[in-house]
Tab-separated table of C-alpha atoms and ligand atoms in Angstrom:
chain	number	residue	atom	x	y	z
A	671	UNK	CA	5.670	-3.467	-13.693
A	672	UNK	CA	8.947	-1.626	-13.101
A	673	UNK	CA	9.341	2.164	-13.270
A	674	UNK	CA	12.759	3.785	-13.322
A	675	UNK	CA	13.615	7.424	-12.732
A	676	UNK	CA	16.615	9.335	-11.422
A	677	UNK	CA	17.915	12.733	-10.408
A	678	UNK	CA	21.360	14.258	-10.467
A	679	UNK	CA	22.770	15.109	-7.035
A	680	UNK	CA	22.532	18.870	-7.361
A	681	UNK	CA	21.944	19.601	-3.655
A	682	UNK	CA	18.768	20.937	-2.055
A	683	UNK	CA	15.710	20.636	-4.282
A	684	UNK	CA	13.344	23.477	-5.090
A	685	UNK	CA	9.568	23.667	-5.341
A	686	UNK	CA	9.831	23.135	-9.101
A	687	UNK	CA	11.241	19.653	-8.369
A	688	UNK	CA	8.514	19.115	-5.786
A	689	UNK	CA	5.520	19.841	-8.003
A	690	UNK	CA	7.194	18.608	-11.191
A	691	UNK	CA	8.828	15.330	-10.215
A	692	UNK	CA	8.380	14.326	-6.586
A	693	UNK	CA	4.583	14.635	-6.448
A	694	UNK	CA	4.492	12.364	-9.501
A	695	UNK	CA	6.897	9.856	-7.896
A	696	UNK	CA	4.661	9.744	-4.811
A	697	UNK	CA	1.762	8.577	-6.961
A	698	UNK	CA	3.868	6.160	-8.978
A	699	UNK	CA	5.235	4.413	-5.894
A	700	UNK	CA	1.660	3.374	-4.997
A	701	UNK	CA	1.051	1.797	-8.399
A	702	UNK	CA	4.358	0.356	-9.605
A	703	UNK	CA	7.557	-1.256	-8.491
A	704	UNK	CA	9.657	1.936	-8.536
A	705	UNK	CA	13.438	2.317	-8.679
A	706	UNK	CA	14.500	5.912	-7.943
A	707	UNK	CA	18.203	6.668	-8.124
A	708	UNK	CA	20.805	9.356	-7.604
A	709	UNK	CA	22.558	9.723	-10.955
A	710	UNK	CA	26.024	10.565	-9.638
A	711	UNK	CA	27.950	9.352	-12.697
A	712	UNK	CA	25.739	11.521	-14.891
A	713	UNK	CA	26.617	14.541	-12.775
A	714	UNK	CA	30.298	14.005	-13.699
A	715	UNK	CA	29.669	14.246	-17.439
A	716	UNK	CA	29.457	18.053	-17.314
A	717	UNK	CA	32.388	18.666	-14.997
A	718	UNK	CA	34.309	15.900	-13.249
A	719	UNK	CA	35.389	18.238	-10.422
A	720	UNK	CA	31.798	18.153	-9.168
A	721	UNK	CA	32.813	14.780	-7.655
A	722	UNK	CA	33.867	16.554	-4.437
A	723	UNK	CA	30.309	17.804	-3.890
A	724	UNK	CA	28.418	14.649	-4.788
A	725	UNK	CA	28.279	13.025	-1.356
A	726	UNK	CA	26.940	16.046	0.524
A	727	UNK	CA	24.566	16.886	-2.326
A	728	UNK	CA	23.219	13.338	-2.302
A	729	UNK	CA	22.404	13.630	1.409
A	730	UNK	CA	20.477	16.862	0.768
A	731	UNK	CA	18.540	15.364	-2.145
A	732	UNK	CA	17.630	12.287	-0.102
A	733	UNK	CA	16.464	14.472	2.794
A	734	UNK	CA	14.124	16.212	0.376
A	735	UNK	CA	12.882	12.941	-1.138
A	736	UNK	CA	12.093	11.472	2.278
A	737	UNK	CA	10.569	14.612	3.754
A	738	UNK	CA	8.051	15.011	0.908
A	739	UNK	CA	6.967	11.363	1.187
A	740	UNK	CA	9.124	9.232	-1.095
A	741	UNK	CA	8.991	6.038	0.898
A	742	UNK	CA	11.908	3.559	1.023
A	743	UNK	CA	9.436	0.848	2.069
A	744	UNK	CA	7.555	1.285	-1.208
A	745	UNK	CA	10.379	2.200	-3.592
A	746	UNK	CA	13.986	1.205	-4.080
A	747	UNK	CA	16.157	4.295	-3.436
A	748	UNK	CA	19.780	3.947	-4.455
A	749	UNK	CA	22.949	5.497	-5.841
A	750	UNK	CA	23.996	4.733	-9.422
A	751	UNK	CA	27.694	4.266	-8.655
A	752	UNK	CA	26.893	1.687	-5.950
A	753	UNK	CA	25.448	-0.629	-8.595
A	754	UNK	CA	28.452	-1.549	-10.746
A	755	UNK	CA	26.270	-3.310	-13.327
A	756	UNK	CA	25.231	0.100	-14.730
A	757	UNK	CA	28.801	0.625	-15.913
A	758	UNK	CA	29.327	-2.992	-16.938
A	759	UNK	CA	26.277	-3.079	-19.170
A	760	UNK	CA	27.101	0.395	-20.489
A	761	UNK	CA	30.251	-1.085	-22.075
A	762	UNK	CA	28.238	-3.732	-23.896
A	763	UNK	CA	25.601	-1.247	-25.067
A	764	UNK	CA	28.302	1.110	-26.337
A	765	UNK	CA	29.204	-1.506	-28.989
A	766	UNK	CA	25.647	-1.352	-30.302
A	767	UNK	CA	25.548	2.357	-31.089
A	768	UNK	CA	27.402	4.330	-33.758
A	769	UNK	CA	29.217	7.568	-33.046
A	770	UNK	CA	27.129	9.346	-35.679
A	771	UNK	CA	23.942	8.297	-33.830
A	772	UNK	CA	25.303	9.877	-30.647
A	773	UNK	CA	26.125	13.086	-32.508
A	774	UNK	CA	22.402	13.328	-33.319
A	775	UNK	CA	21.243	13.142	-29.681
A	776	UNK	CA	19.556	16.481	-28.808
A	777	UNK	CA	21.541	17.036	-25.582
A	778	UNK	CA	24.801	16.686	-27.515
A	779	UNK	CA	23.642	19.269	-30.042
A	780	UNK	CA	22.603	21.618	-27.229
A	781	UNK	CA	26.016	21.223	-25.603
A	782	UNK	CA	27.785	22.059	-28.866
A	783	UNK	CA	25.654	25.174	-29.197
A	784	UNK	CA	26.391	26.198	-25.611
A	785	UNK	CA	30.150	25.729	-26.079
A	786	UNK	CA	30.088	27.673	-29.314
A	787	UNK	CA	28.428	30.600	-27.597
A	788	UNK	CA	31.015	30.390	-24.829
A	789	UNK	CA	33.747	30.265	-27.464
A	790	UNK	CA	32.389	33.416	-29.062
A	791	UNK	CA	32.355	35.231	-25.751
A	792	UNK	CA	35.951	34.209	-25.069
A	793	UNK	CA	37.081	35.189	-28.530
A	794	UNK	CA	35.604	38.651	-28.084
A	795	UNK	CA	36.946	38.937	-24.531
A	796	UNK	CA	33.350	39.542	-23.569
A	797	UNK	CA	32.694	37.244	-20.680
A	798	UNK	CA	29.614	38.951	-19.380
A	799	UNK	CA	29.771	39.620	-15.676
A	800	UNK	CA	26.028	39.631	-15.034
A	801	UNK	CA	26.441	40.765	-11.417
A	802	UNK	CA	28.358	43.840	-12.514
A	803	UNK	CA	25.801	44.625	-15.200
A	804	UNK	CA	23.093	44.317	-12.533
A	805	UNK	CA	24.963	46.613	-10.143
A	806	UNK	CA	25.488	49.342	-12.744
A	807	UNK	CA	21.904	49.231	-13.966
A	808	UNK	CA	20.543	49.261	-10.421
A	809	UNK	CA	22.516	52.380	-9.479
A	810	UNK	CA	21.331	54.153	-12.626
A	811	UNK	CA	17.718	53.194	-11.952
A	812	UNK	CA	18.085	54.396	-8.340
A	813	UNK	CA	19.395	57.718	-9.590
A	814	UNK	CA	16.556	58.138	-12.092
A	815	UNK	CA	13.912	57.221	-9.510
A	816	UNK	CA	15.191	59.885	-7.118
A	817	UNK	CA	14.086	62.500	-9.645
A	818	UNK	CA	10.458	61.293	-9.380
A	819	UNK	CA	8.175	61.985	-6.528
A	820	UNK	CA	4.923	60.206	-7.211
A	821	UNK	CA	2.638	58.056	-5.054
A	822	UNK	CA	3.533	54.602	-6.331
A	823	UNK	CA	5.396	51.547	-5.135
A	824	UNK	CA	8.830	52.830	-6.105
A	825	UNK	CA	10.639	49.648	-5.165
A	826	UNK	CA	8.430	47.629	-7.459
A	827	UNK	CA	8.841	50.048	-10.374
A	828	UNK	CA	12.594	50.085	-9.801
A	829	UNK	CA	12.764	46.297	-9.801
A	830	UNK	CA	10.776	46.054	-12.990
A	831	UNK	CA	12.703	48.776	-14.846
A	832	UNK	CA	15.995	47.231	-13.827
A	833	UNK	CA	14.922	43.753	-14.915
A	834	UNK	CA	13.755	45.009	-18.273
A	835	UNK	CA	16.961	47.004	-18.836
A	836	UNK	CA	19.196	44.141	-17.766
A	837	UNK	CA	17.321	41.642	-19.959
A	838	UNK	CA	17.432	43.943	-23.010
A	839	UNK	CA	21.075	44.823	-22.490
A	840	UNK	CA	22.234	41.216	-22.171
A	841	UNK	CA	20.111	40.138	-25.109
A	842	UNK	CA	21.530	42.911	-27.332
A	843	UNK	CA	25.074	42.053	-26.321
A	844	UNK	CA	24.589	38.353	-27.049
A	845	UNK	CA	22.854	39.120	-30.355
A	846	UNK	CA	25.818	41.270	-31.330
A	847	UNK	CA	28.255	38.495	-30.481
A	848	UNK	CA	26.234	35.905	-32.352
A	849	UNK	CA	25.957	37.908	-35.545
A	850	UNK	CA	29.543	39.114	-35.485
A	851	UNK	CA	31.117	35.738	-35.960
A	852	UNK	CA	30.292	32.587	-37.835
A	853	UNK	CA	29.269	29.940	-35.289
A	854	UNK	CA	31.103	27.231	-37.219
A	855	UNK	CA	34.409	29.041	-36.741
A	856	UNK	CA	34.494	28.017	-33.108
A	857	UNK	CA	35.940	24.513	-32.634
A	858	UNK	CA	34.145	22.794	-29.766
A	859	UNK	CA	34.604	19.071	-30.116
A	860	UNK	CA	37.944	19.260	-28.309
A	861	UNK	CA	36.081	20.385	-25.190
A	862	UNK	CA	33.545	17.562	-25.179
A	863	UNK	CA	34.537	14.466	-23.281
A	864	UNK	CA	34.100	10.872	-24.395
A	865	UNK	CA	31.961	10.449	-21.261
A	866	UNK	CA	29.631	13.248	-22.261
A	867	UNK	CA	29.161	11.908	-25.780
A	868	UNK	CA	28.408	8.476	-24.374
A	869	UNK	CA	26.176	9.495	-21.503
A	870	UNK	CA	22.907	8.663	-23.340
A	871	UNK	CA	24.267	5.096	-23.563
A	872	UNK	CA	24.834	5.071	-19.813
A	873	UNK	CA	21.288	6.372	-19.450
A	874	UNK	CA	20.061	3.436	-21.553
A	875	UNK	CA	21.997	1.081	-19.324
A	876	UNK	CA	20.365	2.676	-16.227
A	877	UNK	CA	16.947	1.798	-17.611
A	878	UNK	CA	17.615	-1.566	-19.236
A	879	UNK	CA	19.647	-3.062	-16.392
A	880	UNK	CA	16.395	-3.176	-14.345
A	881	UNK	CA	14.384	-4.332	-17.397
A	882	UNK	CA	12.170	-1.341	-16.666
A	883	UNK	CA	8.775	-1.150	-18.342
A	884	UNK	CA	8.145	2.552	-17.869
A	885	UNK	CA	10.119	5.768	-17.620
A	886	UNK	CA	8.276	8.906	-16.472
A	887	UNK	CA	9.218	11.727	-18.857
A	888	UNK	CA	7.781	14.864	-20.408
A	889	UNK	CA	6.752	15.150	-24.058
A	890	UNK	CA	9.926	17.137	-24.826
A	891	UNK	CA	12.153	14.306	-23.559
A	892	UNK	CA	10.728	11.584	-25.776
A	893	UNK	CA	13.747	11.646	-28.083
A	894	UNK	CA	15.974	10.790	-25.084
A	895	UNK	CA	14.123	7.542	-24.523
A	896	UNK	CA	14.235	6.645	-28.198
A	897	UNK	CA	17.906	5.626	-28.098
A	898	UNK	CA	17.198	3.267	-25.181
A	899	UNK	CA	14.347	1.669	-27.109
A	900	UNK	CA	16.587	1.283	-30.179
A	901	UNK	CA	19.315	-0.359	-28.119
A	902	UNK	CA	16.864	-2.747	-26.408
A	903	UNK	CA	15.490	-3.814	-29.815
A	904	UNK	CA	19.004	-4.266	-31.252
A	905	UNK	CA	20.128	-6.384	-28.335
A	906	UNK	CA	16.960	-8.509	-28.430
A	907	UNK	CA	17.335	-9.052	-32.197
A	908	UNK	CA	20.899	-10.296	-31.910
A	909	UNK	CA	20.887	-12.177	-28.605
A	910	UNK	CA	17.253	-13.035	-27.833
A	911	UNK	CA	14.346	-11.380	-26.048
A	912	UNK	CA	15.684	-10.183	-22.720
A	913	UNK	CA	14.500	-6.603	-22.520
A	914	UNK	CA	10.998	-5.179	-22.512
A	915	UNK	CA	10.942	-2.094	-24.741
A	916	UNK	CA	10.534	0.698	-22.170
A	917	UNK	CA	7.524	2.935	-22.668
A	918	UNK	CA	7.315	6.589	-21.661
A	919	UNK	CA	4.942	7.374	-18.828
A	920	UNK	CA	4.029	10.747	-20.239
A	921	UNK	CA	3.901	13.221	-17.435
A	922	UNK	CA	3.008	16.857	-17.467
A	923	UNK	CA	5.737	18.669	-15.599
A	924	UNK	CA	4.480	22.104	-14.579
A	925	UNK	CA	6.922	24.839	-15.626
A	926	UNK	CA	7.489	26.682	-12.381
A	927	UNK	CA	9.093	30.083	-12.892
A	928	UNK	CA	11.597	31.547	-10.465
A	929	UNK	CA	11.932	34.929	-8.765
A	930	UNK	CA	13.155	36.646	-11.943
A	931	UNK	CA	10.493	35.115	-14.192
A	932	UNK	CA	12.905	32.627	-15.800
A	933	UNK	CA	12.616	28.854	-15.375
A	934	UNK	CA	13.212	27.994	-11.719
A	935	UNK	CA	16.754	26.692	-11.436
A	936	UNK	CA	19.581	26.527	-8.923
A	937	UNK	CA	21.981	27.858	-11.557
A	938	UNK	CA	19.864	31.000	-12.072
A	939	UNK	CA	19.819	31.595	-8.327
A	940	UNK	CA	16.064	32.239	-8.553
A	941	UNK	CA	14.599	29.281	-6.668
A	942	UNK	CA	12.472	28.731	-3.578
A	943	UNK	CA	13.810	25.593	-1.914
A	944	UNK	CA	11.690	22.910	-0.254
A	945	UNK	CA	13.751	23.472	2.909
A	946	UNK	CA	13.584	27.306	2.941
A	947	UNK	CA	12.308	28.708	6.246
A	948	UNK	CA	9.268	31.004	6.491
A	949	UNK	CA	11.214	34.276	6.451
A	950	UNK	CA	13.272	33.240	3.460
A	951	UNK	CA	10.145	32.278	1.523
A	952	UNK	CA	8.452	35.573	2.417
A	953	UNK	CA	11.500	37.560	1.309
A	954	UNK	CA	11.814	35.626	-1.945
A	955	UNK	CA	8.125	36.103	-2.744
A	956	UNK	CA	8.450	39.831	-2.058
A	957	UNK	CA	11.046	40.079	-4.813
A	958	UNK	CA	9.124	37.861	-7.247
A	959	UNK	CA	8.500	38.967	-10.796
A	960	UNK	CA	4.824	39.773	-11.536
A	961	UNK	CA	2.906	41.335	-14.402
A	962	UNK	CA	5.164	44.296	-15.342
A	963	UNK	CA	2.155	46.329	-16.497
A	964	UNK	CA	0.545	46.225	-13.054
A	965	UNK	CA	2.447	49.069	-11.444
A	966	UNK	CA	-0.134	50.575	-9.061
A	967	UNK	CA	-2.198	48.444	-6.725
A	968	UNK	CA	-5.413	49.136	-8.623
A	969	UNK	CA	-4.065	48.621	-12.139
A	970	UNK	CA	-5.738	45.648	-13.853
A	971	UNK	CA	-3.294	42.726	-14.002
A	972	UNK	CA	-2.697	39.758	-16.291
A	973	UNK	CA	-2.664	36.636	-14.085
A	974	UNK	CA	-2.143	34.401	-17.112
A	975	UNK	CA	1.404	35.685	-17.548
A	976	UNK	CA	2.203	36.085	-13.854
A	977	UNK	CA	4.447	33.481	-12.160
A	978	UNK	CA	2.832	34.283	-8.807
A	979	UNK	CA	-0.562	33.329	-10.185
A	980	UNK	CA	0.959	30.113	-11.533
A	981	UNK	CA	2.027	29.272	-7.978
A	982	UNK	CA	-1.425	30.239	-6.625
A	983	UNK	CA	-2.885	27.580	-8.939
A	984	UNK	CA	-0.649	24.980	-7.310
A	985	UNK	CA	-0.600	26.013	-3.650
A	986	UNK	CA	-3.846	27.951	-3.282
A	987	UNK	CA	-6.430	26.071	-5.289
A	988	UNK	CA	-9.368	27.277	-3.129
A	989	UNK	CA	-8.793	30.968	-3.860
A	990	UNK	CA	-7.412	30.745	-7.384
A	991	UNK	CA	-10.616	31.816	-9.133
A	992	UNK	CA	-11.206	34.774	-6.862
A	993	UNK	CA	-7.562	35.860	-7.215
A	994	UNK	CA	-7.778	35.573	-10.985
A	995	UNK	CA	-10.851	37.825	-11.164
A	996	UNK	CA	-9.639	40.311	-8.555
A	997	UNK	CA	-6.256	40.653	-10.254
A	998	UNK	CA	-7.898	41.278	-13.622
A	999	UNK	CA	-10.300	43.844	-12.263
A	1000	UNK	CA	-7.623	45.657	-10.273
A	1001	UNK	CA	-9.270	44.871	-6.926
A	1002	UNK	CA	-6.239	42.898	-5.735
A	1003	UNK	CA	-2.711	44.312	-5.492
A	1004	UNK	CA	0.435	42.256	-5.877
A	1005	UNK	CA	1.559	42.733	-2.261
A	1006	UNK	CA	-1.691	41.244	-0.912
A	1007	UNK	CA	-1.691	38.563	-3.574
A	1008	UNK	CA	1.824	37.483	-2.577
A	1009	UNK	CA	0.803	37.429	1.076
A	1010	UNK	CA	-2.073	35.060	0.294
A	1011	UNK	CA	0.361	32.818	-1.565
A	1012	UNK	CA	2.912	32.958	1.224
A	1013	UNK	CA	0.332	31.813	3.820
A	1014	UNK	CA	-0.655	28.776	1.749
A	1015	UNK	CA	2.825	27.848	0.582
A	1016	UNK	CA	4.307	28.154	4.051
A	1017	UNK	CA	1.520	26.006	5.526
A	1018	UNK	CA	2.168	23.387	2.853
A	1019	UNK	CA	5.937	23.344	3.382
A	1020	UNK	CA	5.976	23.573	7.188
A	1021	UNK	CA	5.401	19.846	7.955
A	1022	UNK	CA	7.889	18.933	5.216
A	1023	UNK	CA	10.515	21.188	6.810
A	1024	UNK	CA	9.825	19.747	10.257
A	1025	UNK	CA	10.167	16.197	8.977
A	1026	UNK	CA	13.330	17.133	7.086
A	1027	UNK	CA	15.021	18.536	10.173
A	1028	UNK	CA	14.587	15.237	12.009
A	1029	UNK	CA	16.212	13.111	9.301
A	1030	UNK	CA	19.728	12.043	10.312
A	1031	UNK	CA	22.612	11.411	7.930
A	1032	UNK	CA	23.024	7.835	9.263
A	1033	UNK	CA	19.419	7.048	8.454
A	1034	UNK	CA	19.965	8.224	4.874
A	1035	UNK	CA	23.129	6.181	4.428
A	1036	UNK	CA	21.303	3.077	5.711
A	1037	UNK	CA	18.426	3.630	3.297
A	1038	UNK	CA	20.851	4.079	0.410
A	1039	UNK	CA	22.857	1.000	1.354
A	1040	UNK	CA	19.756	-1.171	1.609
A	1041	UNK	CA	18.276	0.269	-1.583
A	1042	UNK	CA	21.529	-0.165	-3.485
A	1043	UNK	CA	21.687	-3.816	-2.383
A	1044	UNK	CA	18.139	-4.424	-3.697
A	1045	UNK	CA	19.032	-2.646	-6.937
A	1046	UNK	CA	22.214	-4.736	-7.275
A	1047	UNK	CA	20.205	-7.947	-6.923
A	1048	UNK	CA	17.919	-7.030	-9.799
A	1049	UNK	CA	20.817	-5.676	-11.923
A	1050	UNK	CA	22.892	-8.813	-11.295
A	1051	UNK	CA	19.996	-10.962	-12.512
A	1052	UNK	CA	19.888	-8.959	-15.735
A	1053	UNK	CA	23.657	-9.104	-16.204
A	1054	UNK	CA	23.568	-12.900	-15.818
A	1055	UNK	CA	20.874	-13.106	-18.505
A	1056	UNK	CA	22.896	-10.780	-20.747
A	1057	UNK	CA	26.170	-12.692	-20.400
A	1058	UNK	CA	24.429	-16.037	-20.862
A	1059	UNK	CA	22.661	-14.867	-24.020
A	1060	UNK	CA	26.004	-13.603	-25.364
A	1061	UNK	CA	27.740	-16.868	-24.516
A	1062	UNK	CA	30.095	-14.956	-22.231
A	1063	UNK	CA	29.649	-17.097	-19.160
A	1064	UNK	CA	32.933	-18.471	-17.888
B	90	SF4	S1	-2.194	40.533	-8.343
B	90	SF4	FE1	-1.244	38.553	-8.133
B	90	SF4	S2	-1.691	37.472	-10.023
B	90	SF4	FE2	-2.081	39.661	-10.369
B	90	SF4	S3	-0.154	40.415	-11.235
B	90	SF4	FE3	-0.090	40.784	-9.047
B	90	SF4	S4	0.944	38.984	-8.214
B	90	SF4	FE4	0.283	38.483	-10.276
């Protein structure tokens, strides 16, 4: 049975990728015939200028894959653009889908919404400089805190007040912009490329060209796989049974939150990376968002809403119960709690970091070349079947 999954070459991966995707891949590679790929063409659909960063980002991603235990002897690791059949089959599939169907794909709708919001900001000359907002709010909070002289962790209170103020301020500003203009007034289609509209078709080609049986996805991504299943059925109906209808391998991806309490993401600059050294991890954990109501060490906390506790559940399973109870009762303070987490997380990541440092660029390029050759063999087989069934063999 064949499993297919890919990642965009975004550069170094964070612990959200590790516990969400890579741990799952490690298990899958022991059970299935796995094809894991770097989706470099997909990365171009948002902004083609990213092309200049793709090669170095791919190296970093591969270093992370290998250092956490994705094994090129068990799985086929390759780059999408090195297997030309992805693009070739994409052209054929694109004749099987209507434009109106693509307009209904959720990612397209999200993109339209995002561009509309951007359009509103431009129209109002209100491009929000978040760094400046942060700077102003921080200086005001500093000033206010100087007027207090009480025995509490001032830095922590300051951080929490500033976060709350910044969040409220940005939300109010965006709300104002949204309500002040009709969303439909902003034309966005002109900014969306043909490649972006068609990328779900390329995604279908990525899966079908290997005649994959399973695709590991979360519940919220089911609609993305639906188009692929539709296209496989359509092709089979017209030209004969070539493709298995790919099934989702439903996977629970833990939602790891970043330093500021939002979803962990490179673009939010709030991530702990797999390759971060001990000091960097310690410093990032020190700044981490916690329960905002737990201001003094002995205040009772709410571990259920605390991102640090979420990480304790992943990296510190042995102590999780004790931490939960001690946080709730006020016996445990956030500084000590973060230290416990740091010790476990650092111990977990240390061998990964050591392995990562030893991986050479040449080794990665060899693995990708070999993997891409294996992928090409399978994809070529499929393309031959496709062309034969369509009577396009010359
Ligand atoms: S003690 Fe730990 S779990 Fe409780 S709020 Fe603080 S950091 Fe979060």
